mmCIF file of C-alpha atoms and ligand atoms in Angstrom:
data_model
loop_
_atom_site.group_PDB
_atom_site.id
_atom_site.type_symbol
_atom_site.label_atom_id
_atom_site.label_comp_id
_atom_site.label_asym_id
_atom_site.label_seq_id
_atom_site.Cartn_x
_atom_site.Cartn_y
_atom_site.Cartn_z
ATOM 1 C CA MET A 686 125.253 -60.939 140.211
ATOM 2 C CA SER A 687 124.506 -64.142 142.076
ATOM 3 C CA MET A 688 124.226 -67.925 141.709
ATOM 4 C CA LYS A 689 121.312 -70.160 142.662
ATOM 5 C CA ILE A 690 122.300 -72.975 145.035
ATOM 6 C CA PRO A 691 120.283 -75.990 146.306
ATOM 7 C CA ALA A 692 119.877 -75.942 150.085
ATOM 8 C CA TYR A 693 117.741 -77.206 152.951
ATOM 9 C CA GLY A 694 116.097 -74.887 155.425
ATOM 10 C CA ALA A 695 113.086 -73.750 157.455
ATOM 11 C CA ARG A 696 110.547 -71.263 156.092
ATOM 12 C CA ALA A 697 109.229 -70.324 159.547
ATOM 13 C CA ALA A 698 109.935 -70.905 163.254
ATOM 14 C CA ASN A 699 109.581 -74.592 164.131
ATOM 15 C CA ALA A 700 108.622 -75.498 160.543
ATOM 16 C CA PRO A 701 110.161 -78.726 159.249
ATOM 17 C CA LEU A 702 113.233 -78.206 157.095
ATOM 18 C CA GLU A 703 112.647 -78.664 153.371
ATOM 19 C CA PRO A 704 114.480 -78.154 150.068
ATOM 20 C CA LEU A 705 115.048 -74.469 149.296
ATOM 21 C CA GLU A 706 116.986 -72.534 146.691
ATOM 22 C CA ILE A 707 119.285 -69.775 147.932
ATOM 23 C CA GLU A 708 121.417 -67.145 146.242
ATOM 24 C CA ARG A 709 125.166 -66.836 146.722
ATOM 25 C CA ARG A 710 127.248 -63.915 145.537
ATOM 26 C CA LYS A 711 129.535 -64.476 142.543
ATOM 27 C CA PRO A 712 133.063 -64.845 143.973
ATOM 28 C CA GLY A 713 134.936 -61.551 144.320
ATOM 29 C CA LEU A 714 138.689 -60.985 144.127
ATOM 30 C CA HIS A 715 139.390 -62.316 147.641
ATOM 31 C CA ASP A 716 136.692 -64.995 147.710
ATOM 32 C CA ILE A 717 136.863 -68.766 147.700
ATOM 33 C CA LYS A 718 134.024 -70.701 146.102
ATOM 34 C CA ILE A 719 133.627 -73.947 148.028
ATOM 35 C CA GLU A 720 131.810 -77.081 146.985
ATOM 36 C CA ILE A 721 130.414 -78.284 150.316
ATOM 37 C CA LEU A 722 131.046 -81.962 151.033
ATOM 38 C CA TYR A 723 129.738 -82.273 154.591
ATOM 39 C CA CYS A 724 128.046 -80.076 157.175
ATOM 40 C CA GLY A 725 127.611 -80.969 160.847
ATOM 41 C CA ILE A 726 124.393 -80.322 162.752
ATOM 42 C CA CYS A 727 125.022 -78.218 165.854
ATOM 43 C CA HIS A 728 122.373 -77.829 168.557
ATOM 44 C CA SER A 729 122.587 -74.080 167.837
ATOM 45 C CA ASP A 730 121.027 -74.843 164.420
ATOM 46 C CA LEU A 731 118.041 -76.330 166.234
ATOM 47 C CA HIS A 732 117.842 -73.410 168.720
ATOM 48 C CA LYS A 733 117.814 -71.008 165.734
ATOM 49 C CA VAL A 734 115.128 -72.894 163.800
ATOM 50 C CA SER A 735 113.037 -73.031 167.004
ATOM 51 C CA ASP A 736 113.711 -69.276 167.538
ATOM 52 C CA ASP A 737 114.808 -70.178 171.087
ATOM 53 C CA TRP A 738 116.926 -67.035 171.393
ATOM 54 C CA GLY A 739 114.459 -64.722 169.562
ATOM 55 C CA GLY A 740 115.113 -62.714 166.391
ATOM 56 C CA THR A 741 115.726 -65.537 163.870
ATOM 57 C CA HIS A 742 115.122 -64.450 160.259
ATOM 58 C CA PHE A 743 113.281 -66.859 157.966
ATOM 59 C CA PRO A 744 113.640 -68.575 155.577
ATOM 60 C CA LEU A 745 116.724 -69.917 157.353
ATOM 61 C CA VAL A 746 119.385 -72.308 156.107
ATOM 62 C CA PRO A 747 121.424 -73.334 159.181
ATOM 63 C CA GLY A 748 124.864 -74.955 159.308
ATOM 64 C CA HIS A 749 128.299 -73.732 160.446
ATOM 65 C CA GLU A 750 130.341 -76.927 160.511
ATOM 66 C CA ILE A 751 131.362 -76.999 156.883
ATOM 67 C CA VAL A 752 134.010 -79.026 155.111
ATOM 68 C CA GLY A 753 134.354 -78.710 151.370
ATOM 69 C CA ARG A 754 136.613 -78.582 148.367
ATOM 70 C CA VAL A 755 137.872 -75.383 146.775
ATOM 71 C CA ALA A 756 136.011 -75.074 143.455
ATOM 72 C CA SER A 757 137.586 -71.779 142.394
ATOM 73 C CA HIS A 758 139.157 -68.668 143.864
ATOM 74 C CA GLY A 759 139.229 -64.966 143.099
ATOM 75 C CA ALA A 760 142.218 -63.450 141.299
ATOM 76 C CA SER A 761 143.651 -61.995 144.554
ATOM 77 C CA ALA A 762 142.921 -65.018 146.744
ATOM 78 C CA ALA A 763 146.225 -66.851 147.060
ATOM 79 C CA ARG A 764 145.912 -69.011 150.178
ATOM 80 C CA PHE A 765 144.180 -72.010 148.579
ATOM 81 C CA ARG A 766 144.245 -74.010 145.380
ATOM 82 C CA GLU A 767 141.439 -75.746 143.549
ATOM 83 C CA GLY A 768 140.740 -79.110 145.135
ATOM 84 C CA ASP A 769 142.098 -78.223 148.604
ATOM 85 C CA HIS A 770 140.040 -79.462 151.553
ATOM 86 C CA VAL A 771 138.888 -76.440 153.521
ATOM 87 C CA GLY A 772 136.587 -75.621 156.384
ATOM 88 C CA VAL A 773 134.180 -72.828 157.255
ATOM 89 C CA GLY A 774 133.045 -72.424 160.841
ATOM 90 C CA CYS A 775 130.775 -69.908 162.557
ATOM 91 C CA ILE A 776 132.388 -66.710 161.237
ATOM 92 C CA VAL A 777 132.464 -65.499 157.613
ATOM 93 C CA ASP A 778 133.298 -61.803 158.011
ATOM 94 C CA SER A 779 134.191 -59.009 160.446
ATOM 95 C CA CYS A 780 135.735 -55.521 160.237
ATOM 96 C CA ARG A 781 139.331 -56.898 160.511
ATOM 97 C CA VAL A 782 140.760 -53.705 162.038
ATOM 98 C CA CYS A 783 139.131 -53.205 165.455
ATOM 99 C CA PRO A 784 141.061 -54.312 168.580
ATOM 100 C CA GLU A 785 139.009 -57.528 168.860
ATOM 101 C CA CYS A 786 139.629 -58.499 165.218
ATOM 102 C CA ARG A 787 143.328 -57.699 165.589
ATOM 103 C CA ALA A 788 143.471 -59.868 168.706
ATOM 104 C CA GLY A 789 141.929 -62.748 166.774
ATOM 105 C CA HIS A 790 138.585 -62.475 168.549
ATOM 106 C CA GLU A 791 136.501 -61.855 165.434
ATOM 107 C CA MET A 792 133.371 -63.157 167.191
ATOM 108 C CA PHE A 793 133.478 -59.990 169.306
ATOM 109 C CA CYS A 794 134.183 -57.570 166.398
ATOM 110 C CA GLU A 795 133.266 -54.073 167.545
ATOM 111 C CA LYS A 796 131.602 -53.332 164.203
ATOM 112 C CA GLY A 797 129.604 -56.568 164.389
ATOM 113 C CA VAL A 798 130.720 -60.014 163.307
ATOM 114 C CA THR A 799 129.045 -61.747 160.358
ATOM 115 C CA PHE A 800 128.120 -65.272 161.332
ATOM 116 C CA THR A 801 127.764 -68.012 158.748
ATOM 117 C CA PHE A 802 123.976 -68.007 158.950
ATOM 118 C CA ASP A 803 121.254 -65.612 160.110
ATOM 119 C CA SER A 804 123.639 -62.675 160.194
ATOM 120 C CA PHE A 805 123.519 -59.472 158.127
ATOM 121 C CA ASP A 806 125.990 -59.680 155.243
ATOM 122 C CA GLN A 807 127.604 -56.263 154.678
ATOM 123 C CA THR A 808 128.502 -57.159 151.075
ATOM 124 C CA THR A 809 125.156 -58.422 149.795
ATOM 125 C CA LYS A 810 122.929 -56.613 152.348
ATOM 126 C CA THR A 811 121.020 -59.844 152.929
ATOM 127 C CA TRP A 812 120.893 -62.407 155.746
ATOM 128 C CA THR A 813 123.573 -65.062 155.499
ATOM 129 C CA GLN A 814 122.593 -68.669 154.782
ATOM 130 C CA GLY A 815 124.594 -71.566 156.139
ATOM 131 C CA GLY A 816 126.089 -74.900 155.260
ATOM 132 C CA TYR A 817 123.031 -77.076 154.613
ATOM 133 C CA SER A 818 123.710 -76.163 150.984
ATOM 134 C CA ARG A 819 125.796 -77.271 148.040
ATOM 135 C CA LYS A 820 128.137 -74.304 147.674
ATOM 136 C CA ILE A 821 129.298 -71.323 149.697
ATOM 137 C CA VAL A 822 131.370 -68.242 148.864
ATOM 138 C CA VAL A 823 133.632 -66.923 151.652
ATOM 139 C CA ASP A 824 136.470 -64.405 151.852
ATOM 140 C CA GLU A 825 139.710 -66.372 152.124
ATOM 141 C CA ARG A 826 140.578 -64.709 155.463
ATOM 142 C CA TYR A 827 137.783 -66.752 157.083
ATOM 143 C CA VAL A 828 138.488 -70.052 155.319
ATOM 144 C CA LEU A 829 140.302 -72.767 157.292
ATOM 145 C CA ARG A 830 142.795 -75.330 156.132
ATOM 146 C CA VAL A 831 141.784 -78.922 156.926
ATOM 147 C CA PRO A 832 144.902 -80.956 157.735
ATOM 148 C CA LYS A 833 145.612 -83.810 155.363
ATOM 149 C CA GLY A 834 144.720 -87.159 156.834
ATOM 150 C CA LEU A 835 141.671 -85.938 158.770
ATOM 151 C CA ASP A 836 138.534 -87.674 157.575
ATOM 152 C CA PRO A 837 136.268 -84.896 156.192
ATOM 153 C CA THR A 838 133.084 -86.250 157.835
ATOM 154 C CA GLY A 839 134.654 -86.298 161.305
ATOM 155 C CA ALA A 840 136.505 -83.023 160.681
ATOM 156 C CA ALA A 841 133.333 -81.035 159.856
ATOM 157 C CA PRO A 842 132.148 -80.803 163.516
ATOM 158 C CA LEU A 843 135.540 -79.429 164.540
ATOM 159 C CA MET A 844 134.512 -76.117 162.905
ATOM 160 C CA CYS A 845 132.112 -75.389 165.790
ATOM 161 C CA ALA A 846 132.060 -78.188 168.385
ATOM 162 C CA GLY A 847 135.853 -78.540 168.110
ATOM 163 C CA ILE A 848 136.825 -74.894 168.555
ATOM 164 C CA THR A 849 134.082 -74.194 171.124
ATOM 165 C CA THR A 850 135.547 -76.851 173.421
ATOM 166 C CA TYR A 851 139.261 -76.461 172.564
ATOM 167 C CA SER A 852 139.247 -72.725 173.315
ATOM 168 C CA PRO A 853 138.111 -72.897 176.994
ATOM 169 C CA LEU A 854 140.276 -75.967 177.682
ATOM 170 C CA ARG A 855 143.290 -73.913 176.551
ATOM 171 C CA HIS A 856 142.133 -70.676 178.177
ATOM 172 C CA PHE A 857 141.617 -72.322 181.570
ATOM 173 C CA GLY A 858 144.883 -74.232 181.268
ATOM 174 C CA CYS A 859 143.632 -77.823 181.131
ATOM 175 C CA LYS A 860 146.652 -80.030 181.776
ATOM 176 C CA SER A 861 147.793 -83.483 182.695
ATOM 177 C CA GLY A 862 146.290 -84.737 185.944
ATOM 178 C CA ASP A 863 143.538 -82.082 186.187
ATOM 179 C CA HIS A 864 140.133 -83.343 187.261
ATOM 180 C CA VAL A 865 137.728 -82.207 184.544
ATOM 181 C CA ALA A 866 133.961 -82.775 184.528
ATOM 182 C CA VAL A 867 132.022 -82.697 181.274
ATOM 183 C CA VAL A 868 128.306 -82.069 181.761
ATOM 184 C CA GLY A 869 126.125 -83.247 178.849
ATOM 185 C CA PHE A 870 127.550 -85.851 176.521
ATOM 186 C CA GLY A 871 126.408 -84.755 173.062
ATOM 187 C CA GLY A 872 128.271 -82.984 170.234
ATOM 188 C CA LEU A 873 130.195 -80.489 172.374
ATOM 189 C CA GLY A 874 130.436 -82.900 175.297
ATOM 190 C CA HIS A 875 132.085 -85.711 173.355
ATOM 191 C CA MET A 876 134.579 -83.279 171.786
ATOM 192 C CA THR A 877 135.436 -81.958 175.270
ATOM 193 C CA VAL A 878 136.143 -85.522 176.391
ATOM 194 C CA LYS A 879 138.372 -86.253 173.386
ATOM 195 C CA LEU A 880 140.308 -82.987 173.625
ATOM 196 C CA ALA A 881 140.694 -82.967 177.436
ATOM 197 C CA ALA A 882 141.850 -86.613 177.253
ATOM 198 C CA SER A 883 144.440 -85.624 174.628
ATOM 199 C CA MET A 884 145.715 -83.002 177.133
ATOM 200 C CA GLY A 885 146.075 -85.646 179.852
ATOM 201 C CA ALA A 886 143.128 -84.709 182.104
ATOM 202 C CA GLU A 887 141.239 -87.187 184.282
ATOM 203 C CA ILE A 888 137.695 -86.864 182.995
ATOM 204 C CA THR A 889 134.305 -87.507 184.559
ATOM 205 C CA VAL A 890 131.211 -87.395 182.338
ATOM 206 C CA LEU A 891 127.965 -86.237 183.963
ATOM 207 C CA SER A 892 125.116 -87.398 181.774
ATOM 208 C CA THR A 893 121.349 -87.918 181.924
ATOM 209 C CA SER A 894 121.737 -90.930 179.591
ATOM 210 C CA ARG A 895 123.021 -94.051 181.375
ATOM 211 C CA ASP A 896 123.391 -95.804 178.005
ATOM 212 C CA LYS A 897 126.235 -93.455 176.981
ATOM 213 C CA GLU A 898 128.591 -94.852 179.640
ATOM 214 C CA ARG A 899 130.478 -97.264 177.430
ATOM 215 C CA ASP A 900 131.103 -94.611 174.756
ATOM 216 C CA SER A 901 132.345 -92.140 177.339
ATOM 217 C CA SER A 902 135.102 -94.503 178.449
ATOM 218 C CA ARG A 903 135.922 -95.443 174.837
ATOM 219 C CA LEU A 904 136.500 -91.724 174.113
ATOM 220 C CA GLY A 905 138.775 -91.236 177.107
ATOM 221 C CA ALA A 906 136.682 -90.525 180.231
ATOM 222 C CA LYS A 907 137.698 -92.361 183.408
ATOM 223 C CA HIS A 908 134.427 -91.954 185.310
ATOM 224 C CA PHE A 909 130.758 -91.738 184.349
ATOM 225 C CA VAL A 910 127.939 -90.442 186.536
ATOM 226 C CA ALA A 911 124.271 -90.848 185.602
ATOM 227 C CA THR A 912 122.947 -87.569 187.032
ATOM 228 C CA LYS A 913 119.311 -88.652 187.242
ATOM 229 C CA GLU A 914 120.095 -91.378 189.781
ATOM 230 C CA PRO A 915 119.437 -90.305 193.412
ATOM 231 C CA GLY A 916 122.572 -89.244 195.291
ATOM 232 C CA ALA A 917 124.657 -89.463 192.092
ATOM 233 C CA LEU A 918 126.583 -86.254 192.840
ATOM 234 C CA ASP A 919 127.205 -86.871 196.553
ATOM 235 C CA ALA A 920 130.674 -88.362 196.185
ATOM 236 C CA LEU A 921 131.806 -85.643 193.750
ATOM 237 C CA GLN A 922 131.586 -82.581 196.035
ATOM 238 C CA GLY A 923 134.743 -80.423 195.778
ATOM 239 C CA ARG A 924 136.335 -82.721 193.172
ATOM 240 C CA PHE A 925 136.967 -80.755 189.969
ATOM 241 C CA ASN A 926 139.462 -78.147 188.789
ATOM 242 C CA LEU A 927 137.306 -77.435 185.755
ATOM 243 C CA ILE A 928 133.704 -78.167 184.845
ATOM 244 C CA VAL A 929 132.687 -77.776 181.192
ATOM 245 C CA ASP A 930 128.903 -77.430 180.979
ATOM 246 C CA THR A 931 127.499 -78.204 177.518
ATOM 247 C CA VAL A 932 123.847 -78.755 178.463
ATOM 248 C CA SER A 933 121.393 -77.272 175.962
ATOM 249 C CA ALA A 934 118.459 -76.943 178.422
ATOM 250 C CA PRO A 935 117.965 -74.975 181.668
ATOM 251 C CA HIS A 936 119.366 -76.805 184.715
ATOM 252 C CA ASP A 937 120.634 -76.214 188.239
ATOM 253 C CA LEU A 938 124.025 -74.464 188.178
ATOM 254 C CA ASN A 939 124.367 -74.200 191.964
ATOM 255 C CA GLN A 940 124.349 -77.973 192.266
ATOM 256 C CA LEU A 941 127.226 -78.174 189.765
ATOM 257 C CA MET A 942 129.251 -75.360 191.377
ATOM 258 C CA ALA A 943 129.374 -77.471 194.548
ATOM 259 C CA LEU A 944 131.433 -80.043 192.628
ATOM 260 C CA LEU A 945 134.341 -77.585 192.098
ATOM 261 C CA ARG A 946 137.438 -77.581 194.270
ATOM 262 C CA SER A 947 138.449 -74.201 195.688
ATOM 263 C CA TYR A 948 139.743 -71.869 192.965
ATOM 264 C CA GLY A 949 138.057 -74.108 190.374
ATOM 265 C CA THR A 950 136.181 -72.810 187.328
ATOM 266 C CA MET A 951 132.913 -73.811 185.749
ATOM 267 C CA VAL A 952 132.652 -72.679 182.133
ATOM 268 C CA LEU A 953 129.274 -72.528 180.428
ATOM 269 C CA LEU A 954 129.131 -73.491 176.759
ATOM 270 C CA GLY A 955 125.480 -74.562 176.493
ATOM 271 C CA LEU A 956 123.048 -71.801 175.546
ATOM 272 C CA PRO A 957 119.586 -72.860 176.777
ATOM 273 C CA PRO A 958 116.547 -71.018 175.360
ATOM 274 C CA THR A 959 116.192 -67.512 176.795
ATOM 275 C CA THR A 960 112.421 -67.886 176.582
ATOM 276 C CA THR A 961 112.349 -70.331 179.500
ATOM 277 C CA GLY A 962 113.829 -67.900 182.060
ATOM 278 C CA ALA A 963 117.206 -67.466 183.697
ATOM 279 C CA THR A 964 118.860 -69.973 186.025
ATOM 280 C CA PRO A 965 119.488 -68.365 189.460
ATOM 281 C CA ILE A 966 122.974 -68.564 190.925
ATOM 282 C CA ASN A 967 123.628 -68.187 194.652
ATOM 283 C CA ALA A 968 126.481 -65.894 195.701
ATOM 284 C CA SER A 969 127.505 -68.533 198.250
ATOM 285 C CA SER A 970 128.052 -71.046 195.416
ATOM 286 C CA LEU A 971 130.951 -68.849 194.258
ATOM 287 C CA ILE A 972 132.204 -67.236 197.444
ATOM 288 C CA PHE A 973 132.864 -70.315 199.554
ATOM 289 C CA GLY A 974 135.855 -71.692 197.674
ATOM 290 C CA ASN A 975 136.786 -68.620 195.550
ATOM 291 C CA LYS A 976 135.179 -70.301 192.560
ATOM 292 C CA ARG A 977 134.716 -68.850 189.113
ATOM 293 C CA LEU A 978 131.744 -69.095 186.779
ATOM 294 C CA ALA A 979 132.717 -68.317 183.195
ATOM 295 C CA GLY A 980 131.383 -68.526 179.657
ATOM 296 C CA SER A 981 133.082 -69.135 176.335
ATOM 297 C CA ASN A 982 131.908 -68.296 172.838
ATOM 298 C CA ILE A 983 133.260 -70.355 169.895
ATOM 299 C CA GLY A 984 136.785 -69.070 169.010
ATOM 300 C CA GLY A 985 138.480 -66.779 166.503
ATOM 301 C CA ILE A 986 139.855 -67.764 163.104
ATOM 302 C CA GLN A 987 143.493 -68.092 164.176
ATOM 303 C CA GLU A 988 142.630 -70.240 167.175
ATOM 304 C CA THR A 989 140.319 -72.373 165.034
ATOM 305 C CA GLN A 990 143.226 -73.058 162.665
ATOM 306 C CA GLU A 991 145.445 -73.850 165.677
ATOM 307 C CA MET A 992 142.779 -76.326 166.901
ATOM 308 C CA LEU A 993 142.568 -77.955 163.454
ATOM 309 C CA ASP A 994 146.344 -78.343 163.272
ATOM 310 C CA TYR A 995 146.336 -79.778 166.811
ATOM 311 C CA CYS A 996 143.599 -82.265 165.852
ATOM 312 C CA GLY A 997 145.568 -83.134 162.701
ATOM 313 C CA LYS A 998 148.626 -83.985 164.813
ATOM 314 C CA LYS A 999 146.690 -85.891 167.469
ATOM 315 C CA GLY A 1000 144.254 -87.546 165.046
ATOM 316 C CA VAL A 1001 141.237 -86.122 166.886
ATOM 317 C CA ILE A 1002 137.925 -85.992 164.985
ATOM 318 C CA ALA A 1003 134.253 -86.201 165.954
ATOM 319 C CA ASP A 1004 132.270 -89.442 166.129
ATOM 320 C CA VAL A 1005 129.652 -88.911 163.460
ATOM 321 C CA GLU A 1006 126.510 -90.345 161.973
ATOM 322 C CA VAL A 1007 126.379 -89.311 158.308
ATOM 323 C CA ILE A 1008 122.845 -88.609 157.063
ATOM 324 C CA ARG A 1009 121.103 -87.468 153.896
ATOM 325 C CA ALA A 1010 119.321 -84.105 153.736
ATOM 326 C CA GLU A 1011 115.871 -85.690 153.998
ATOM 327 C CA GLN A 1012 116.856 -87.148 157.400
ATOM 328 C CA ILE A 1013 117.548 -83.718 158.953
ATOM 329 C CA ASN A 1014 114.119 -83.412 160.612
ATOM 330 C CA GLU A 1015 114.474 -86.835 162.225
ATOM 331 C CA ALA A 1016 117.998 -85.897 163.366
ATOM 332 C CA TYR A 1017 116.574 -82.734 164.999
ATOM 333 C CA LYS A 1018 114.007 -84.842 166.883
ATOM 334 C CA ARG A 1019 116.714 -87.186 168.108
ATOM 335 C CA MET A 1020 118.893 -84.243 169.130
ATOM 336 C CA GLN A 1021 115.988 -82.794 171.103
ATOM 337 C CA ARG A 1022 115.794 -85.935 173.205
ATOM 338 C CA GLY A 1023 119.568 -86.192 173.726
ATOM 339 C CA ASP A 1024 119.922 -89.135 171.338
ATOM 340 C CA VAL A 1025 123.044 -87.975 169.449
ATOM 341 C CA ARG A 1026 126.005 -90.330 168.833
ATOM 342 C CA TYR A 1027 127.734 -87.858 168.742
ATOM 343 C CA ARG A 1028 127.243 -85.513 165.807
ATOM 344 C CA PHE A 1029 124.964 -85.749 162.800
ATOM 345 C CA VAL A 1030 126.729 -84.749 159.603
ATOM 346 C CA ILE A 1031 124.864 -84.074 156.356
ATOM 347 C CA ASP A 1032 126.279 -85.505 153.141
ATOM 348 C CA ALA A 1033 125.879 -82.402 150.961
ATOM 349 C CA SER A 1034 125.715 -84.436 147.741
ATOM 350 C CA SER A 1035 122.229 -85.551 148.898
ATOM 351 C CA LEU A 1036 121.014 -81.943 148.451
ATOM 352 C CA GLU A 1037 121.011 -82.531 144.717
ATOM 353 C CA GLY A 1038 118.442 -85.345 145.027
HETATM 354 P P1 NAP B 1149 123.779 -81.770 171.775
HETATM 355 O O1 NAP B 1149 124.639 -82.558 170.871
HETATM 356 O O2 NAP B 1149 122.310 -81.839 171.631
HETATM 357 O O3 NAP B 1149 124.217 -82.122 173.274
HETATM 358 C C1 NAP B 1149 123.605 -81.540 174.395
HETATM 359 C C2 NAP B 1149 123.577 -82.588 175.512
HETATM 360 O O4 NAP B 1149 123.065 -81.956 176.683
HETATM 361 C C3 NAP B 1149 122.639 -83.736 175.260
HETATM 362 O O5 NAP B 1149 123.193 -84.749 174.464
HETATM 363 C C4 NAP B 1149 122.375 -84.237 176.673
HETATM 364 O O6 NAP B 1149 123.486 -85.031 177.100
HETATM 365 C C5 NAP B 1149 122.408 -82.946 177.490
HETATM 366 N N1 NAP B 1149 121.044 -82.477 177.784
HETATM 367 C C6 NAP B 1149 120.088 -82.114 176.918
HETATM 368 N N2 NAP B 1149 118.965 -81.731 177.559
HETATM 369 C C7 NAP B 1149 119.239 -81.840 178.870
HETATM 370 C C8 NAP B 1149 118.507 -81.567 180.065
HETATM 371 N N3 NAP B 1149 117.239 -81.126 180.013
HETATM 372 N N4 NAP B 1149 119.107 -81.771 181.266
HETATM 373 C C9 NAP B 1149 120.374 -82.233 181.318
HETATM 374 N N5 NAP B 1149 121.115 -82.516 180.222
HETATM 375 C C10 NAP B 1149 120.556 -82.316 179.018
HETATM 376 O O7 NAP B 1149 124.121 -80.200 171.654
HETATM 377 P P2 NAP B 1149 125.526 -79.503 171.278
HETATM 378 O O8 NAP B 1149 125.576 -79.263 169.816
HETATM 379 O O9 NAP B 1149 126.602 -80.194 171.985
HETATM 380 O O10 NAP B 1149 125.288 -78.066 171.923
HETATM 381 C C11 NAP B 1149 125.100 -77.926 173.329
HETATM 382 C C12 NAP B 1149 124.751 -76.496 173.675
HETATM 383 O O11 NAP B 1149 125.871 -75.654 173.403
HETATM 384 C C13 NAP B 1149 123.593 -75.911 172.873
HETATM 385 O O12 NAP B 1149 122.829 -75.084 173.734
HETATM 386 C C14 NAP B 1149 124.297 -75.081 171.811
HETATM 387 O O13 NAP B 1149 123.512 -74.030 171.302
HETATM 388 C C15 NAP B 1149 125.452 -74.549 172.607
HETATM 389 N N6 NAP B 1149 126.603 -74.100 171.807
HETATM 390 C C16 NAP B 1149 127.325 -73.074 172.309
HETATM 391 C C17 NAP B 1149 128.461 -72.638 171.653
HETATM 392 C C18 NAP B 1149 129.290 -71.549 172.255
HETATM 393 O O14 NAP B 1149 129.968 -70.840 171.527
HETATM 394 N N7 NAP B 1149 129.287 -71.421 173.568
HETATM 395 C C19 NAP B 1149 128.830 -73.246 170.447
HETATM 396 C C20 NAP B 1149 128.091 -74.311 169.961
HETATM 397 C C21 NAP B 1149 126.968 -74.747 170.655
HETATM 398 P P3 NAP B 1149 123.292 -86.329 178.028
HETATM 399 O O15 NAP B 1149 122.476 -87.286 177.221
HETATM 400 O O16 NAP B 1149 124.670 -86.780 178.268
HETATM 401 O O17 NAP B 1149 122.619 -85.865 179.283
HETATM 402 ZN ZN1 ZN B 1150 127.627 -74.567 166.562
HETATM 403 ZN ZN1 ZN B 1151 136.353 -55.980 164.090
#
């Protein structure tokens, strides 16, 4: 038994997104049926539609930054009431019992996590379809509570961009007075600035777009460096405790490692296309200064709720540009050229024409 839901997606790799109809399962005992209000556009959506990482299944409805309203819930689902504002991020299912799931790291579930889109759904035996749609059905264990008072448009990007940046800032102990560099000032980059500023760090934005300087200081960065200008990095050698790299395209990591102080860490969040080849890293970039190169993948359900509650207390949300579904292709083009201020969010009511 299933329901037909209006959505927007791509029928093939690199095809423009267009209206599509998808099927959702009828809510089971533990499920929440959510009327989607807003869905953010993450650069991962664009990588997937472009098949940058290989293996995308089409037709594909992207979207994992969902905020909606509870429309109904299964008889055994007790965590939410009709009308509650809820979120769905990157994860909609996992085995729940393996050591990773028990530790709250569902994204690394040993039996295989089910992501919100383009992931094999163990219940329906089909590929999941994401948030560029009007409704979604999700087990209540993976549904997040959106704190009251957070604007739903600005809260939607917290479901991916928020947790993906909060998690490494916490893990690497970002604290007051730390020198933190944020490389790439887009969706993830601007959330890193807001969150690191809320933790008291002294932030430097490294950007290819000179015209983002004013926004970077408005959001809490103290310094701005336009990386394309000759000699721009010279004065920054050995400066940072932590570098958060959110760049979506291949770039020189050795050059950035030189900006770390000794015992500093550079954490990679950006996932450039694998089709364009790996970025080499010199052993000397790490060895001289006992530096660490790390990666960080989204965050588990419990930590995502912790991040939402933190943002609720601090009043942190994304800076968004709300668009209608028919503007998605233009938004993708702008995202491709780095012209994002600082997250596109789809008004899901526009999916109904
Ligand atoms: P975004 O909004 O498009 O921001 C990426 C920024 O990177 C751009 O705004 C631009 O900033 C900079 N940039 C782009 N191309 C560049 C180039 N060739 N050289 C230097 N800088 C460049 O993307 P996003 O949504 O923040 O996502 C960023 C990356 O993180 C994507 O690869 C995405 O797939 C990945 N991601 C990873 C996770 C995870 O779990 N680790 C989660 C979500 C997303 P400036 O204009 O400031 O230069
Ligand atoms: Zn994402
Ligand atoms: Zn598991």
